[in-house]
PDB file of C-alpha atoms in Angstrom:
ATOM      1  CA  UNK F   1      34.490 -14.897 -52.881  1.00 57.00           C
ATOM      2  CA  UNK F   2      33.808 -13.338 -49.358  1.00 77.00           C
ATOM      3  CA  UNK F   3      35.804 -10.191 -50.600  1.00 76.00           C
ATOM      4  CA  UNK F   4      33.051  -9.739 -53.556  1.00 79.00           C
ATOM      5  CA  UNK F   5      30.179 -10.609 -51.034  1.00 82.00           C
ATOM      6  CA  UNK F   6      31.408  -7.831 -48.869  1.00 84.00           C
ATOM      7  CA  UNK F   7      31.882  -4.986 -51.394  1.00 89.00           C
ATOM      8  CA  UNK F   8      28.197  -5.881 -52.716  1.00 90.00           C
ATOM      9  CA  UNK F   9      26.632  -5.433 -48.963  1.00 90.00           C
ATOM     10  CA  UNK F  10      28.476  -2.306 -48.881  1.00 92.00           C
ATOM     11  CA  UNK F  11      27.255  -1.194 -52.579  1.00 92.00           C
ATOM     12  CA  UNK F  12      23.497  -2.465 -51.363  1.00 94.00           C
ATOM     13  CA  UNK F  13      23.746  -0.344 -48.218  1.00 94.00           C
ATOM     14  CA  UNK F  14      25.302   2.329 -50.017  1.00 95.00           C
ATOM     15  CA  UNK F  15      22.082   2.590 -52.528  1.00 95.00           C
ATOM     16  CA  UNK F  16      19.553   2.179 -49.549  1.00 94.00           C
ATOM     17  CA  UNK F  17      21.312   5.044 -47.749  1.00 95.00           C
ATOM     18  CA  UNK F  18      20.341   7.019 -51.161  1.00 95.00           C
ATOM     19  CA  UNK F  19      17.058   5.866 -51.906  1.00 93.00           C
ATOM     20  CA  UNK F  20      15.694   6.470 -48.301  1.00 92.00           C
ATOM     21  CA  UNK F  21      17.393  10.328 -48.951  1.00 91.00           C
ATOM     22  CA  UNK F  22      15.381  10.688 -51.794  1.00 88.00           C
ATOM     23  CA  UNK F  23      12.569   9.554 -50.630  1.00 84.00           C
ATOM     24  CA  UNK F  24      12.802  12.064 -47.671  1.00 82.00           C
ATOM     25  CA  UNK F  25      13.627  14.536 -49.733  1.00 78.00           C
ATOM     26  CA  UNK F  26      10.590  14.421 -52.330  1.00 75.00           C
ATOM     27  CA  UNK F  27       8.483  13.905 -49.259  1.00 71.00           C
ATOM     28  CA  UNK F  28       9.418  17.265 -47.862  1.00 66.00           C
ATOM     29  CA  UNK F  29       9.266  18.881 -51.237  1.00 60.00           C
ATOM     30  CA  UNK F  30       5.665  17.874 -51.722  1.00 54.00           C
ATOM     31  CA  UNK F  31       4.891  18.973 -48.681  1.00 56.00           C
ATOM     32  CA  UNK F  32       6.244  22.322 -49.217  1.00 55.00           C
ATOM     33  CA  UNK F  33       5.242  22.750 -52.997  1.00 56.00           C
ATOM     34  CA  UNK F  34       2.609  20.356 -53.928  1.00 61.00           C
ATOM     35  CA  UNK F  35      -0.171  20.948 -52.307  1.00 64.00           C
ATOM     36  CA  UNK F  36      -3.561  21.654 -54.523  1.00 74.00           C
ATOM     37  CA  UNK F  37      -6.294  21.904 -51.325  1.00 82.00           C
ATOM     38  CA  UNK F  38      -6.135  26.094 -51.379  1.00 87.00           C
ATOM     39  CA  UNK F  39      -6.526  26.191 -47.671  1.00 87.00           C
ATOM     40  CA  UNK F  40      -3.345  23.995 -47.093  1.00 86.00           C
ATOM     41  CA  UNK F  41      -1.320  26.322 -49.585  1.00 86.00           C
ATOM     42  CA  UNK F  42      -2.658  29.676 -47.649  1.00 89.00           C
ATOM     43  CA  UNK F  43      -0.939  28.016 -43.887  1.00 89.00           C
ATOM     44  CA  UNK F  44       2.056  26.819 -46.012  1.00 85.00           C
ATOM     45  CA  UNK F  45       2.774  30.504 -47.085  1.00 87.00           C
ATOM     46  CA  UNK F  46       1.477  31.715 -43.408  1.00 91.00           C
ATOM     47  CA  UNK F  47       3.860  29.530 -41.705  1.00 91.00           C
ATOM     48  CA  UNK F  48       6.810  30.529 -44.145  1.00 86.00           C
ATOM     49  CA  UNK F  49       6.221  34.682 -43.493  1.00 91.00           C
ATOM     50  CA  UNK F  50       4.818  35.119 -46.749  1.00 89.00           C
ATOM     51  CA  UNK F  51       1.597  36.471 -45.640  1.00 91.00           C
ATOM     52  CA  UNK F  52       0.898  38.469 -42.461  1.00 93.00           C
ATOM     53  CA  UNK F  53      -2.137  36.650 -39.685  1.00 93.00           C
ATOM     54  CA  UNK F  54      -4.756  39.339 -40.954  1.00 95.00           C
ATOM     55  CA  UNK F  55      -4.509  38.622 -44.779  1.00 94.00           C
ATOM     56  CA  UNK F  56      -3.989  34.541 -43.420  1.00 94.00           C
ATOM     57  CA  UNK F  57      -7.532  34.808 -41.964  1.00 95.00           C
ATOM     58  CA  UNK F  58      -9.314  37.184 -44.445  1.00 95.00           C
ATOM     59  CA  UNK F  59      -8.902  34.871 -47.580  1.00 94.00           C
ATOM     60  CA  UNK F  60      -8.982  31.619 -45.178  1.00 93.00           C
ATOM     61  CA  UNK F  61     -12.741  33.484 -44.328  1.00 94.00           C
ATOM     62  CA  UNK F  62     -13.059  33.569 -48.356  1.00 93.00           C
ATOM     63  CA  UNK F  63     -11.934  30.172 -48.901  1.00 91.00           C
ATOM     64  CA  UNK F  64     -14.453  28.978 -46.378  1.00 90.00           C
ATOM     65  CA  UNK F  65     -17.342  31.072 -47.921  1.00 91.00           C
ATOM     66  CA  UNK F  66     -16.776  30.325 -51.290  1.00 88.00           C
ATOM     67  CA  UNK F  67     -16.922  26.460 -50.902  1.00 82.00           C
ATOM     68  CA  UNK F  68     -20.415  26.496 -49.294  1.00 71.00           C
TER      69      UNK F  68
END
């Protein structure tokens, strides 16, 4: 009986590690790709080097003006 309890404990521990890893990866992915706010998307693109600082400033100003 003790042997089976140890096996179950190991399996639960492995399942816990996998669950934490999956949750971490989903949060990371949603941060990168799941944003819906245009300014957040713009900031993400700027941080990843997809747009220049001049483009970032210009587009951000346009977005702020369009919200008014």
